mmCIF file of C-alpha atoms and ligand atoms in Angstrom:
data_model
loop_
_atom_site.group_PDB
_atom_site.id
_atom_site.type_symbol
_atom_site.label_atom_id
_atom_site.label_comp_id
_atom_site.label_asym_id
_atom_site.label_seq_id
_atom_site.Cartn_x
_atom_site.Cartn_y
_atom_site.Cartn_z
ATOM 1 C CA MET A 1 -0.091 0.133 -0.064
ATOM 2 C CA SER A 2 1.301 3.953 -1.446
ATOM 3 C CA ASP A 3 2.425 5.460 1.966
ATOM 4 C CA VAL A 4 0.118 8.239 3.524
ATOM 5 C CA VAL A 5 2.450 10.911 5.067
ATOM 6 C CA LYS A 6 5.611 11.625 3.549
ATOM 7 C CA LEU A 7 7.837 14.747 5.975
ATOM 8 C CA HIS A 8 10.965 16.394 5.124
ATOM 9 C CA TYR A 9 12.908 18.586 6.516
ATOM 10 C CA ASP A 10 16.086 20.478 6.342
ATOM 11 C CA VAL A 11 18.233 20.736 9.125
ATOM 12 C CA ASP A 12 21.117 23.606 9.966
ATOM 13 C CA GLY A 13 23.897 22.542 11.252
ATOM 14 C CA ASP A 14 25.555 24.639 14.849
ATOM 15 C CA ASN A 15 22.124 26.248 14.889
ATOM 16 C CA PHE A 16 21.546 25.046 18.445
ATOM 17 C CA MET A 17 18.275 27.499 18.773
ATOM 18 C CA ALA A 18 16.445 25.152 16.047
ATOM 19 C CA ALA A 19 18.044 21.735 16.954
ATOM 20 C CA GLY A 20 14.879 19.241 18.004
ATOM 21 C CA GLU A 21 12.633 21.744 15.808
ATOM 22 C CA ALA A 22 12.149 18.701 13.807
ATOM 23 C CA SER A 23 11.421 15.825 15.300
ATOM 24 C CA SER A 24 9.520 17.550 17.567
ATOM 25 C CA THR A 25 6.967 18.897 14.267
ATOM 26 C CA VAL A 26 7.158 14.997 13.669
ATOM 27 C CA LYS A 27 5.890 13.758 17.096
ATOM 28 C CA ASN A 28 3.452 16.181 17.113
ATOM 29 C CA VAL A 29 2.584 14.374 13.657
ATOM 30 C CA LEU A 30 2.606 11.425 14.814
ATOM 31 C CA LYS A 31 0.508 12.598 18.202
ATOM 32 C CA ARG A 32 -2.406 13.651 15.921
ATOM 33 C CA LEU A 33 -2.188 10.480 13.445
ATOM 34 C CA GLY A 34 -3.399 9.016 16.798
ATOM 35 C CA PHE A 35 -0.455 6.400 17.159
ATOM 36 C CA GLY A 36 -0.123 4.985 21.108
ATOM 37 C CA GLU A 37 1.834 7.432 23.388
ATOM 38 C CA ASP A 38 4.502 4.251 23.671
ATOM 39 C CA LEU A 39 5.381 4.683 19.822
ATOM 40 C CA VAL A 40 5.475 8.352 19.147
ATOM 41 C CA ARG A 41 7.705 8.709 22.290
ATOM 42 C CA ARG A 42 9.974 5.944 20.504
ATOM 43 C CA ALA A 43 9.915 7.699 17.130
ATOM 44 C CA ALA A 44 10.596 11.107 19.022
ATOM 45 C CA ILE A 45 13.624 10.109 20.885
ATOM 46 C CA CYS A 46 14.971 8.215 17.715
ATOM 47 C CA LEU A 47 14.357 11.410 15.662
ATOM 48 C CA TYR A 48 15.774 14.280 18.453
ATOM 49 C CA GLU A 49 19.578 12.150 18.186
ATOM 50 C CA GLY A 50 19.726 11.725 15.037
ATOM 51 C CA GLU A 51 19.058 15.191 13.991
ATOM 52 C CA ILE A 52 21.205 16.653 17.569
ATOM 53 C CA ASN A 53 24.125 14.375 16.019
ATOM 54 C CA MET A 54 23.642 16.209 12.444
ATOM 55 C CA VAL A 55 24.165 19.255 14.198
ATOM 56 C CA ILE A 56 26.692 18.535 16.278
ATOM 57 C CA HIS A 57 28.682 16.576 14.438
ATOM 58 C CA ALA A 58 27.694 17.385 10.996
ATOM 59 C CA ASN A 59 26.254 20.659 10.059
ATOM 60 C CA GLY A 60 23.578 20.132 9.025
ATOM 61 C CA GLY A 61 21.176 17.679 6.818
ATOM 62 C CA THR A 62 18.354 16.488 5.647
ATOM 63 C CA ILE A 63 15.240 14.579 7.365
ATOM 64 C CA ASP A 64 12.626 12.662 5.607
ATOM 65 C CA VAL A 65 9.955 10.511 7.705
ATOM 66 C CA SER A 66 7.480 8.268 5.458
ATOM 67 C CA VAL A 67 3.936 6.426 7.572
ATOM 68 C CA SER A 68 2.828 3.393 5.776
ATOM 69 C CA PRO A 69 0.127 1.336 7.376
ATOM 70 C CA GLN A 70 3.165 -1.595 8.315
ATOM 71 C CA THR A 71 5.913 1.130 9.737
ATOM 72 C CA ILE A 72 7.222 5.020 10.172
ATOM 73 C CA GLU A 73 10.880 4.990 8.515
ATOM 74 C CA MET A 74 13.155 7.435 9.239
ATOM 75 C CA VAL A 75 16.470 8.636 6.985
ATOM 76 C CA LEU A 76 18.444 11.553 8.392
ATOM 77 C CA GLN A 77 21.150 11.936 5.004
ATOM 78 C CA ASP A 78 24.275 14.699 5.830
ATOM 79 C CA GLN A 79 27.634 15.262 4.009
ATOM 80 C CA GLY A 80 29.327 16.003 7.347
ATOM 81 C CA GLY A 81 32.635 14.156 7.758
ATOM 82 C CA GLY A 82 31.653 10.805 8.250
ATOM 83 C CA ILE A 83 31.896 7.633 11.410
ATOM 84 C CA PRO A 84 35.326 6.382 10.815
ATOM 85 C CA ASP A 85 34.628 3.279 13.482
ATOM 86 C CA ILE A 86 30.362 2.661 13.661
ATOM 87 C CA GLU A 87 31.335 0.146 15.973
ATOM 88 C CA GLN A 88 33.105 2.210 18.555
ATOM 89 C CA ALA A 89 30.531 5.027 17.779
ATOM 90 C CA MET A 90 27.795 2.450 18.765
ATOM 91 C CA GLN A 91 29.207 1.827 22.534
ATOM 92 C CA GLU A 92 26.938 3.703 25.250
ATOM 93 C CA GLY A 93 29.464 7.188 25.784
ATOM 94 C CA PHE A 94 31.230 7.754 23.243
ATOM 95 C CA SER A 95 31.269 10.746 22.256
ATOM 96 C CA THR A 96 33.692 13.096 19.921
ATOM 97 C CA ALA A 97 31.922 16.233 20.773
ATOM 98 C CA SER A 98 33.883 19.446 21.299
ATOM 99 C CA ASP A 99 34.162 20.978 25.359
ATOM 100 C CA ARG A 100 31.885 23.362 23.671
ATOM 101 C CA VAL A 101 29.261 21.715 22.291
ATOM 102 C CA ARG A 102 28.999 19.278 25.860
ATOM 103 C CA ASP A 103 29.419 22.843 28.112
ATOM 104 C CA LEU A 104 25.549 23.482 25.489
ATOM 105 C CA GLY A 105 24.623 20.144 27.727
ATOM 106 C CA PHE A 106 25.349 17.841 24.527
ATOM 107 C CA GLY A 107 27.562 14.894 23.867
ATOM 108 C CA ALA A 108 26.626 12.539 26.621
ATOM 109 C CA GLY A 109 27.204 9.693 23.719
ATOM 110 C CA MET A 110 23.959 7.576 24.675
ATOM 111 C CA GLY A 111 22.315 9.251 20.812
ATOM 112 C CA LEU A 112 23.222 6.238 19.019
ATOM 113 C CA PRO A 113 23.084 3.606 22.104
ATOM 114 C CA ASN A 114 18.928 5.427 22.376
ATOM 115 C CA MET A 115 18.715 4.822 18.847
ATOM 116 C CA ARG A 116 19.527 1.428 18.910
ATOM 117 C CA ARG A 117 16.947 0.447 21.750
ATOM 118 C CA TYR A 118 14.269 2.338 20.587
ATOM 119 C CA ALA A 119 13.894 1.965 16.651
ATOM 120 C CA ASP A 120 12.986 -1.231 15.523
ATOM 121 C CA SER A 121 15.618 -1.097 13.300
ATOM 122 C CA LEU A 122 18.287 1.371 13.123
ATOM 123 C CA GLU A 123 20.897 1.010 9.986
ATOM 124 C CA ILE A 124 23.935 3.470 9.492
ATOM 125 C CA SER A 125 26.176 3.836 6.400
ATOM 126 C CA SER A 126 28.625 6.583 6.646
ATOM 127 C CA GLU A 127 31.633 7.086 4.056
ATOM 128 C CA PRO A 128 34.592 8.786 5.637
ATOM 129 C CA GLY A 129 34.753 13.083 4.348
ATOM 130 C CA GLN A 130 31.425 11.879 2.529
ATOM 131 C CA GLY A 131 28.787 11.616 5.009
ATOM 132 C CA THR A 132 26.331 9.628 6.851
ATOM 133 C CA ARG A 133 23.288 8.138 5.991
ATOM 134 C CA VAL A 134 20.998 6.700 9.176
ATOM 135 C CA THR A 135 18.127 4.837 8.761
ATOM 136 C CA MET A 136 15.130 3.800 11.374
ATOM 137 C CA THR A 137 11.971 2.025 11.244
ATOM 138 C CA LEU A 138 9.483 1.788 13.981
ATOM 139 C CA ASN A 139 7.290 -1.059 13.160
ATOM 140 C CA ILE A 140 3.413 -0.321 13.474
ATOM 141 C CA ALA A 141 1.751 -2.684 15.312
ATOM 142 C CA PRO A 142 -1.427 -3.764 14.271
ATOM 143 C CA ALA A 143 -4.613 -2.296 15.677
HETATM 144 N N1 ADP B 1 25.713 11.985 11.561
HETATM 145 C C1 ADP B 1 27.051 12.281 12.252
HETATM 146 N N2 ADP B 1 28.398 12.890 11.601
HETATM 147 C C2 ADP B 1 28.849 12.067 11.768
HETATM 148 N N3 ADP B 1 29.871 11.656 13.309
HETATM 149 C C3 ADP B 1 28.724 10.952 13.852
HETATM 150 C C4 ADP B 1 26.837 11.533 13.136
HETATM 151 N N4 ADP B 1 26.469 10.966 14.294
HETATM 152 C C5 ADP B 1 27.198 10.241 15.590
HETATM 153 N N5 ADP B 1 28.421 10.661 14.897
HETATM 154 C C6 ADP B 1 29.633 10.213 15.972
HETATM 155 O O1 ADP B 1 29.261 8.634 16.800
HETATM 156 C C7 ADP B 1 29.494 9.687 18.263
HETATM 157 C C8 ADP B 1 28.509 8.714 19.205
HETATM 158 O O2 ADP B 1 27.238 9.867 18.747
HETATM 159 P P1 ADP B 1 26.227 9.673 20.067
HETATM 160 O O3 ADP B 1 26.236 8.380 20.914
HETATM 161 O O4 ADP B 1 25.287 10.250 20.358
HETATM 162 O O5 ADP B 1 27.049 10.210 20.430
HETATM 163 P P2 ADP B 1 26.726 11.873 20.884
HETATM 164 O O6 ADP B 1 26.540 13.097 19.974
HETATM 165 O O7 ADP B 1 26.260 12.644 22.055
HETATM 166 O O8 ADP B 1 28.612 12.457 21.241
HETATM 167 C C9 ADP B 1 30.005 10.864 17.877
HETATM 168 O O9 ADP B 1 29.945 11.786 19.076
HETATM 169 C C10 ADP B 1 30.328 10.737 17.038
HETATM 170 O O10 ADP B 1 31.840 10.770 16.822
HETATM 171 MG MG1 MG B 2 24.297 12.171 20.125
#
C-alpha cells in the first residue's frame, strides 16, 4: 500500500536554537495521526537523537519521514565528515563532541545507543569525508 504521510525537513548545522525542531514537529504529527503514546515517544527519541547528531557532528542534513500503514521510516542524511568506526560510535558514552558542545548539554554519547534501543531497526552507512545516512524503522503494531 502507498505511503500515507511523507515529511521532509532541512536541519541547519550548528544552530542550537533550532536543534530538535524537526523531531518535535514530527512528534506532533504522529500524535495527531493517532499513534499510541509509546510508539510516538520512541519515534521522537530516535529522531531527536539523529537530528542533534547532524547538528553537532555533521553541519546539518535532511530528514525524511514516511508513514505507511505498517511502518514509520525515518531517514537522516548528511554530508558531514562521516563516522570512521561505527561499532565504536555505537558504544555507550563514546563521543567526539567538543567541550563547547558539551557545555551546551550535548555529547553524553548516548544518542546512537538510544536509537538502537528504541528503533525496531537501525541502519547506518557512512563514508568518511562524504557523509552519513541513518535509517530507522518503527513497526506499527496492528490495532
Ligand atoms: N551524523 C554524524 N556524523 C558524524 N559523526 C557522527 C554522526 N552521528 C554520530 N556521530 C559520531 O558518533 C559518536 C556517538 O554519537 P552519539 O551516541 O549520538 O553521542 P554524542 O552525540 O553524544 O557524541 C559521536 O560523538 C560522533 O563521533
Ligand atoms: Mg548524539
